[in-house]
Amino acid sequence: MIFLATNKRDITIDFVVLELQKRGVPYLRLNTEDITEWQIEFPNGEPSHATFAHDDRSFCLSEFTAAYYRRPLTPEPQGSFDQPVREYIVSEWSAILRSLWTALDSRWLNSPYAIQKAEDKPRQIAIARAAGLKVPETCVTNDFTAAQKFAAAQNIIAKPLRRALLEDPSGPGRVMFTSRVALNANDQDSIRLAPMIFQQEIAKQYDVRVTVVDDRAMATAIDSQKHEQTEVDWRKGSGVEVEHQKLDLPSDIANACIKVTQDLGLRYSAVDLIQDQDGQYWFLEANPNGQWAWIEQRTGHPITNAIVDALMGTRL
């Protein structure tokens, strides 16, 4: 029995669901925004034996042999409540979910707590260097003088430490893509507002996405250099077709990506590399819960099978 924690709009989990159905493996897809519609009980207060039921379905947490933490969302109370009551309900159901996550413990294909810890990008850089991967020269700072000194030595890019989306209640918000920067005195106040990552810009042949599942590393070359929009950040292209192709990584690079994933406490990660003009590979970052369905669709990499294999291999 497989536990899938996600939300109603998660298309990627549909790939896993279809594969589980194909193999005849029982599962529960829990869309966490709807958790308030379930009846939960922790017998004697013990979460490892939690039972939860909805309509004619009921489950005990001890039934699940493996769990996949995809994209859970905040619980959404059903009904009209004033704001303090709504916040209270959300807080209590969120506490229940945390108890369930903790009780699932070693059954996770990436524990949510491991994901949170692995999102530390400076830690990723240290782990990647220790694994033998090249990493661009890096400066993490909100000190304008330090950033300006770093920029004087080379061409640089800038990217956020954690949050790449500026939300706007009145609109769709704005994504902070990785961008080239040339610092001047007018930037002092904005740089002081929050630390960010400045890195040496490496001239690319192409970007590389390495999808790691346990001891498997599936690499994709993303031909970002054919379009000006996508040269620095391949995600930035709007209305342009960026070619994706399967890539055979050198074994030492593939093994280093697997080691980075393991040393981050993960079983799955989406590792971003670049290949420079001389054919050398450079580590950029590892997304501990990165999207992968589009890679499978574009390249045929058997990522769904790898994930379901990993879930089927997980035992209490």
CSV table of C-alpha atoms in Angstrom, one decimal:
chain,number,residue,atom,x,y,z
A,1,MET,CA,0.0,0.0,0.0
A,2,ILE,CA,1.5,3.3,-1.1
A,3,PHE,CA,0.7,6.7,0.4
A,4,LEU,CA,0.8,9.7,-1.9
A,5,ALA,CA,0.8,13.2,-0.4
A,6,THR,CA,-0.1,15.9,-2.8
A,7,ASN,CA,-2.8,18.3,-4.0
A,8,LYS,CA,-5.7,18.1,-6.5
A,9,ARG,CA,-3.9,20.0,-9.2
A,10,ASP,CA,-0.7,17.9,-9.2
A,11,ILE,CA,-0.5,16.5,-12.7
A,12,THR,CA,2.9,14.9,-12.1
A,13,ILE,CA,1.5,12.5,-9.5
A,14,ASP,CA,-1.0,11.2,-12.1
A,15,PHE,CA,1.9,9.5,-13.8
A,16,VAL,CA,2.7,7.6,-10.6
A,17,VAL,CA,-1.0,6.8,-10.0
A,18,LEU,CA,-1.4,5.3,-13.5
A,19,GLU,CA,1.8,3.2,-13.0
A,20,LEU,CA,0.5,1.9,-9.7
A,21,GLN,CA,-2.8,1.1,-11.2
A,22,LYS,CA,-1.0,-0.7,-14.1
A,23,ARG,CA,0.9,-2.8,-11.6
A,24,GLY,CA,-2.1,-3.5,-9.4
A,25,VAL,CA,-0.6,-1.8,-6.4
A,26,PRO,CA,-3.1,-0.3,-3.8
A,27,TYR,CA,-2.5,3.3,-2.9
A,28,LEU,CA,-4.1,6.3,-1.3
A,29,ARG,CA,-3.8,9.7,-2.9
A,30,LEU,CA,-4.3,12.3,-0.2
A,31,ASN,CA,-4.9,15.8,-1.5
A,32,THR,CA,-4.1,17.7,1.7
A,33,GLU,CA,-6.2,20.7,1.0
A,34,ASP,CA,-9.2,18.3,1.5
A,35,ILE,CA,-7.9,16.8,4.7
A,36,THR,CA,-10.6,18.7,6.7
A,37,GLU,CA,-13.2,16.4,5.1
A,38,TRP,CA,-11.6,13.3,6.7
A,39,GLN,CA,-12.2,11.8,10.1
A,40,ILE,CA,-8.9,11.3,11.9
A,41,GLU,CA,-8.2,9.3,15.1
A,42,PHE,CA,-4.9,8.6,16.9
A,43,PRO,CA,-5.7,5.7,19.1
A,44,ASN,CA,-4.3,6.4,22.6
A,45,GLY,CA,-2.8,9.5,21.0
A,46,GLU,CA,-0.4,7.3,19.0
A,47,PRO,CA,0.1,8.7,15.4
A,48,SER,CA,1.8,5.5,14.1
A,49,HIS,CA,-1.6,3.8,14.4
A,50,ALA,CA,-3.6,6.7,13.1
A,51,THR,CA,-6.8,5.9,11.3
A,52,PHE,CA,-8.5,8.1,8.8
A,53,ALA,CA,-11.7,7.7,6.9
A,54,HIS,CA,-13.7,9.5,4.2
A,55,ASP,CA,-17.0,8.4,2.7
A,56,ASP,CA,-16.7,4.6,2.4
A,57,ARG,CA,-12.9,4.5,2.5
A,58,SER,CA,-10.8,4.0,5.7
A,59,PHE,CA,-7.1,3.5,6.2
A,60,CYS,CA,-4.6,2.9,9.0
A,61,LEU,CA,-1.2,4.5,8.7
A,62,SER,CA,0.4,1.2,9.6
A,63,GLU,CA,-0.9,-0.3,6.3
A,64,PHE,CA,1.4,1.9,4.2
A,65,THR,CA,4.7,0.4,3.2
A,66,ALA,CA,6.0,3.5,1.4
A,67,ALA,CA,5.1,7.2,0.9
A,68,TYR,CA,5.8,9.8,-1.7
A,69,TYR,CA,5.7,13.5,-0.6
A,70,ARG,CA,4.9,15.4,-3.8
A,71,ARG,CA,3.1,18.8,-3.5
A,72,PRO,CA,0.9,18.9,-0.4
A,73,LEU,CA,-1.0,22.2,0.2
A,74,THR,CA,-2.3,23.9,3.2
A,75,PRO,CA,-5.6,22.5,4.5
A,76,GLU,CA,-8.7,24.4,3.4
A,77,PRO,CA,-11.6,24.4,5.9
A,78,GLN,CA,-15.0,23.9,4.3
A,79,GLY,CA,-17.6,26.5,5.3
A,80,SER,CA,-17.7,30.2,6.3
A,81,PHE,CA,-15.6,31.2,9.3
A,82,ASP,CA,-14.2,34.4,10.6
A,83,GLN,CA,-10.5,34.8,10.1
A,84,PRO,CA,-9.3,33.8,13.7
A,85,VAL,CA,-11.4,30.6,13.5
A,86,ARG,CA,-10.2,29.7,10.0
A,87,GLU,CA,-6.6,30.2,11.1
A,88,TYR,CA,-7.2,28.0,14.1
A,89,ILE,CA,-8.7,25.2,12.0
A,90,VAL,CA,-5.8,25.4,9.5
A,91,SER,CA,-3.3,25.3,12.3
A,92,GLU,CA,-4.8,22.3,13.9
A,93,TRP,CA,-5.1,20.3,10.7
A,94,SER,CA,-1.5,21.3,9.7
A,95,ALA,CA,-0.4,19.9,13.1
A,96,ILE,CA,-2.1,16.6,12.3
A,97,LEU,CA,-0.4,16.4,8.9
A,98,ARG,CA,3.0,17.0,10.6
A,99,SER,CA,2.3,14.1,13.0
A,100,LEU,CA,1.4,11.9,10.1
A,101,TRP,CA,4.6,12.9,8.2
A,102,THR,CA,6.7,12.1,11.2
A,103,ALA,CA,5.0,8.8,11.8
A,104,LEU,CA,5.7,7.7,8.2
A,105,ASP,CA,9.4,8.2,9.1
A,106,SER,CA,11.7,5.9,7.0
A,107,ARG,CA,8.9,5.0,4.5
A,108,TRP,CA,9.3,8.3,2.6
A,109,LEU,CA,10.7,8.7,-0.9
A,110,ASN,CA,12.2,11.9,0.5
A,111,SER,CA,11.0,12.8,3.9
A,112,PRO,CA,9.4,16.3,4.0
A,113,TYR,CA,11.9,17.2,6.7
A,114,ALA,CA,14.8,16.0,4.6
A,115,ILE,CA,13.5,18.1,1.7
A,116,GLN,CA,13.4,21.2,3.9
A,117,LYS,CA,16.9,20.6,5.1
A,118,ALA,CA,18.2,19.9,1.6
A,119,GLU,CA,16.8,23.2,0.2
A,120,ASP,CA,19.8,24.9,1.8
A,121,LYS,CA,21.7,26.0,-1.3
A,122,PRO,CA,25.0,26.9,0.5
A,123,ARG,CA,24.9,23.5,2.0
A,124,GLN,CA,24.3,22.0,-1.4
A,125,ILE,CA,27.4,23.8,-2.8
A,126,ALA,CA,29.6,22.4,0.0
A,127,ILE,CA,28.3,18.9,-0.5
A,128,ALA,CA,28.7,19.1,-4.3
A,129,ARG,CA,32.4,20.2,-3.9
A,130,ALA,CA,33.0,17.4,-1.5
A,131,ALA,CA,31.5,14.9,-4.0
A,132,GLY,CA,34.1,16.1,-6.6
A,133,LEU,CA,31.9,18.4,-8.7
A,134,LYS,CA,33.0,21.7,-10.1
A,135,VAL,CA,31.1,24.7,-8.7
A,136,PRO,CA,31.3,28.2,-10.0
A,137,GLU,CA,32.9,30.8,-7.7
A,138,THR,CA,30.2,31.9,-5.4
A,139,CYS,CA,29.4,34.8,-3.0
A,140,VAL,CA,26.3,34.8,-0.8
A,141,THR,CA,25.8,38.2,0.7
A,142,ASN,CA,23.8,41.3,1.2
A,143,ASP,CA,27.0,43.4,1.6
A,144,PHE,CA,27.2,45.7,-1.4
A,145,THR,CA,31.0,46.1,-1.1
A,146,ALA,CA,31.5,42.3,-1.0
A,147,ALA,CA,29.2,41.8,-4.0
A,148,GLN,CA,30.9,44.6,-5.9
A,149,LYS,CA,34.4,43.2,-5.2
A,150,PHE,CA,33.2,39.8,-6.4
A,151,ALA,CA,31.7,41.2,-9.6
A,152,ALA,CA,34.9,43.1,-10.4
A,153,ALA,CA,36.8,39.9,-10.9
A,154,GLN,CA,34.4,38.2,-13.4
A,155,ASN,CA,31.1,38.2,-15.1
A,156,ILE,CA,28.4,37.2,-12.6
A,157,ILE,CA,24.9,36.0,-12.3
A,158,ALA,CA,22.5,36.5,-9.4
A,159,LYS,CA,19.7,34.2,-8.1
A,160,PRO,CA,17.6,33.9,-4.9
A,161,LEU,CA,18.6,31.7,-2.0
A,162,ARG,CA,15.2,30.2,-1.6
A,163,ARG,CA,12.1,32.0,-2.9
A,164,ALA,CA,11.9,32.6,-6.6
A,165,LEU,CA,8.3,33.9,-6.8
A,166,LEU,CA,7.2,37.4,-5.8
A,167,GLU,CA,3.5,36.9,-5.1
A,168,ASP,CA,1.0,39.5,-6.0
A,169,PRO,CA,-2.5,39.3,-4.5
A,170,SER,CA,-3.9,41.2,-7.5
A,171,GLY,CA,-2.2,39.2,-10.2
A,172,PRO,CA,-0.1,36.2,-11.2
A,173,GLY,CA,3.1,37.4,-9.4
A,174,ARG,CA,6.6,37.6,-10.8
A,175,VAL,CA,9.3,34.9,-11.1
A,176,MET,CA,12.9,35.9,-10.2
A,177,PHE,CA,14.9,34.1,-12.8
A,178,THR,CA,18.7,33.7,-12.7
A,179,SER,CA,20.0,36.8,-14.4
A,180,ARG,CA,23.3,38.5,-15.4
A,181,VAL,CA,24.1,41.5,-13.2
A,182,ALA,CA,26.5,44.4,-13.4
A,183,LEU,CA,26.5,46.2,-10.1
A,184,ASN,CA,26.7,49.9,-9.6
A,185,ALA,CA,26.2,52.4,-6.8
A,186,ASN,CA,22.4,52.5,-7.4
A,187,ASP,CA,22.1,48.9,-6.4
A,188,GLN,CA,23.4,49.4,-2.8
A,189,ASP,CA,20.0,49.7,-1.1
A,190,SER,CA,18.4,46.8,-3.0
A,191,ILE,CA,21.2,44.4,-2.2
A,192,ARG,CA,21.1,45.3,1.5
A,193,LEU,CA,17.5,44.3,1.6
A,194,ALA,CA,18.2,40.5,1.6
A,195,PRO,CA,21.1,38.1,1.0
A,196,MET,CA,21.3,36.5,-2.4
A,197,ILE,CA,23.6,34.2,-4.4
A,198,PHE,CA,26.1,35.8,-6.8
A,199,GLN,CA,28.1,33.4,-9.0
A,200,GLN,CA,30.7,33.4,-11.6
A,201,GLU,CA,29.0,33.0,-15.0
A,202,ILE,CA,30.1,29.9,-16.9
A,203,ALA,CA,29.8,30.0,-20.7
A,204,LYS,CA,27.6,27.1,-21.5
A,205,GLN,CA,27.2,24.5,-24.3
A,206,TYR,CA,23.9,23.5,-22.7
A,207,ASP,CA,22.1,23.0,-19.4
A,208,VAL,CA,21.8,19.6,-17.9
A,209,ARG,CA,19.0,18.2,-15.7
A,210,VAL,CA,20.0,15.0,-13.9
A,211,THR,CA,17.0,13.2,-12.3
A,212,VAL,CA,18.3,11.0,-9.5
A,213,VAL,CA,16.2,8.2,-8.0
A,214,ASP,CA,18.1,6.1,-5.5
A,215,ASP,CA,21.1,4.8,-7.5
A,216,ARG,CA,19.8,5.8,-11.0
A,217,ALA,CA,20.9,9.1,-12.7
A,218,MET,CA,18.9,10.0,-15.8
A,219,ALA,CA,20.5,13.0,-17.6
A,220,THR,CA,18.9,15.4,-20.1
A,221,ALA,CA,20.7,18.0,-22.2
A,222,ILE,CA,18.7,21.2,-22.5
A,223,ASP,CA,19.8,23.3,-25.5
A,224,SER,CA,19.4,26.6,-23.8
A,225,GLN,CA,22.0,28.4,-26.0
A,226,LYS,CA,20.0,28.6,-29.2
A,227,HIS,CA,17.8,31.4,-27.9
A,228,GLU,CA,18.8,34.7,-26.3
A,229,GLN,CA,16.0,34.5,-23.8
A,230,THR,CA,17.1,31.2,-22.4
A,231,GLU,CA,20.9,31.7,-22.4
A,232,VAL,CA,21.2,32.4,-18.7
A,233,ASP,CA,18.1,30.6,-17.4
A,234,TRP,CA,16.4,28.1,-19.7
A,235,ARG,CA,13.1,28.4,-17.8
A,236,LYS,CA,12.8,32.0,-19.0
A,237,GLY,CA,11.9,31.2,-22.6
A,238,SER,CA,8.4,32.3,-23.4
A,239,GLY,CA,7.0,31.0,-26.7
A,240,VAL,CA,10.4,29.4,-27.7
A,241,GLU,CA,11.0,25.7,-28.1
A,242,VAL,CA,14.0,24.5,-26.1
A,243,GLU,CA,15.2,21.1,-27.3
A,244,HIS,CA,15.7,18.3,-24.8
A,245,GLN,CA,17.7,15.2,-25.5
A,246,LYS,CA,18.8,12.2,-23.4
A,247,LEU,CA,22.5,12.5,-22.4
A,248,ASP,CA,25.0,9.9,-21.4
A,249,LEU,CA,26.9,11.4,-18.5
A,250,PRO,CA,30.5,10.4,-17.7
A,251,SER,CA,30.2,7.8,-14.9
A,252,ASP,CA,32.1,10.0,-12.4
A,253,ILE,CA,29.6,12.9,-12.9
A,254,ALA,CA,26.6,10.6,-12.6
A,255,ASN,CA,28.0,9.0,-9.5
A,256,ALA,CA,28.7,12.4,-8.0
A,257,CYS,CA,25.1,13.5,-8.6
A,258,ILE,CA,23.9,10.3,-6.8
A,259,LYS,CA,26.3,11.0,-4.0
A,260,VAL,CA,25.1,14.6,-3.7
A,261,THR,CA,21.5,13.3,-3.5
A,262,GLN,CA,22.4,10.8,-0.8
A,263,ASP,CA,24.6,13.2,1.2
A,264,LEU,CA,21.6,15.6,1.3
A,265,GLY,CA,19.6,12.9,2.9
A,266,LEU,CA,17.5,12.3,-0.2
A,267,ARG,CA,16.5,9.4,-2.4
A,268,TYR,CA,15.2,11.7,-5.2
A,269,SER,CA,16.5,15.0,-6.5
A,270,ALA,CA,16.6,17.0,-9.7
A,271,VAL,CA,20.3,18.2,-10.1
A,272,ASP,CA,21.0,21.1,-12.3
A,273,LEU,CA,24.4,21.1,-14.1
A,274,ILE,CA,25.9,23.0,-17.0
A,275,GLN,CA,28.4,21.8,-19.5
A,276,ASP,CA,30.9,24.5,-20.5
A,277,GLN,CA,32.5,25.2,-23.8
A,278,ASP,CA,35.3,22.8,-22.9
A,279,GLY,CA,33.0,19.9,-22.1
A,280,GLN,CA,33.4,20.3,-18.3
A,281,TYR,CA,30.4,19.8,-16.0
A,282,TRP,CA,29.6,22.4,-13.3
A,283,PHE,CA,27.1,22.0,-10.4
A,284,LEU,CA,24.5,24.7,-10.0
A,285,GLU,CA,21.9,23.3,-7.5
A,286,ALA,CA,19.8,20.3,-6.5
A,287,ASN,CA,16.0,20.6,-6.2
A,288,PRO,CA,15.0,18.0,-3.6
A,289,ASN,CA,11.4,17.9,-4.9
A,290,GLY,CA,11.8,19.1,-8.5
A,291,GLN,CA,9.3,18.5,-11.3
A,292,TRP,CA,10.1,15.6,-13.6
A,293,ALA,CA,7.0,14.7,-15.7
A,294,TRP,CA,7.9,17.0,-18.6
A,295,ILE,CA,11.4,15.4,-18.8
A,296,GLU,CA,9.8,12.0,-19.2
A,297,GLN,CA,7.4,13.2,-21.8
A,298,ARG,CA,10.2,15.0,-23.8
A,299,THR,CA,12.9,12.3,-23.6
A,300,GLY,CA,11.3,9.0,-22.7
A,301,HIS,CA,13.5,8.7,-19.5
A,302,PRO,CA,11.6,6.1,-17.4
A,303,ILE,CA,11.3,8.3,-14.3
A,304,THR,CA,7.9,7.1,-13.3
A,305,ASN,CA,9.0,3.5,-13.4
A,306,ALA,CA,12.1,4.4,-11.3
A,307,ILE,CA,10.0,6.2,-8.7
A,308,VAL,CA,7.4,3.4,-8.5
A,309,ASP,CA,10.3,0.9,-8.3
A,310,ALA,CA,11.7,2.9,-5.4
A,311,LEU,CA,8.4,3.0,-3.6
A,312,MET,CA,7.9,-0.8,-4.1
A,313,GLY,CA,11.3,-1.4,-2.7
A,314,THR,CA,10.6,0.5,0.5
A,315,ARG,CA,9.6,-1.6,3.5
A,316,LEU,CA,8.9,-1.0,7.1
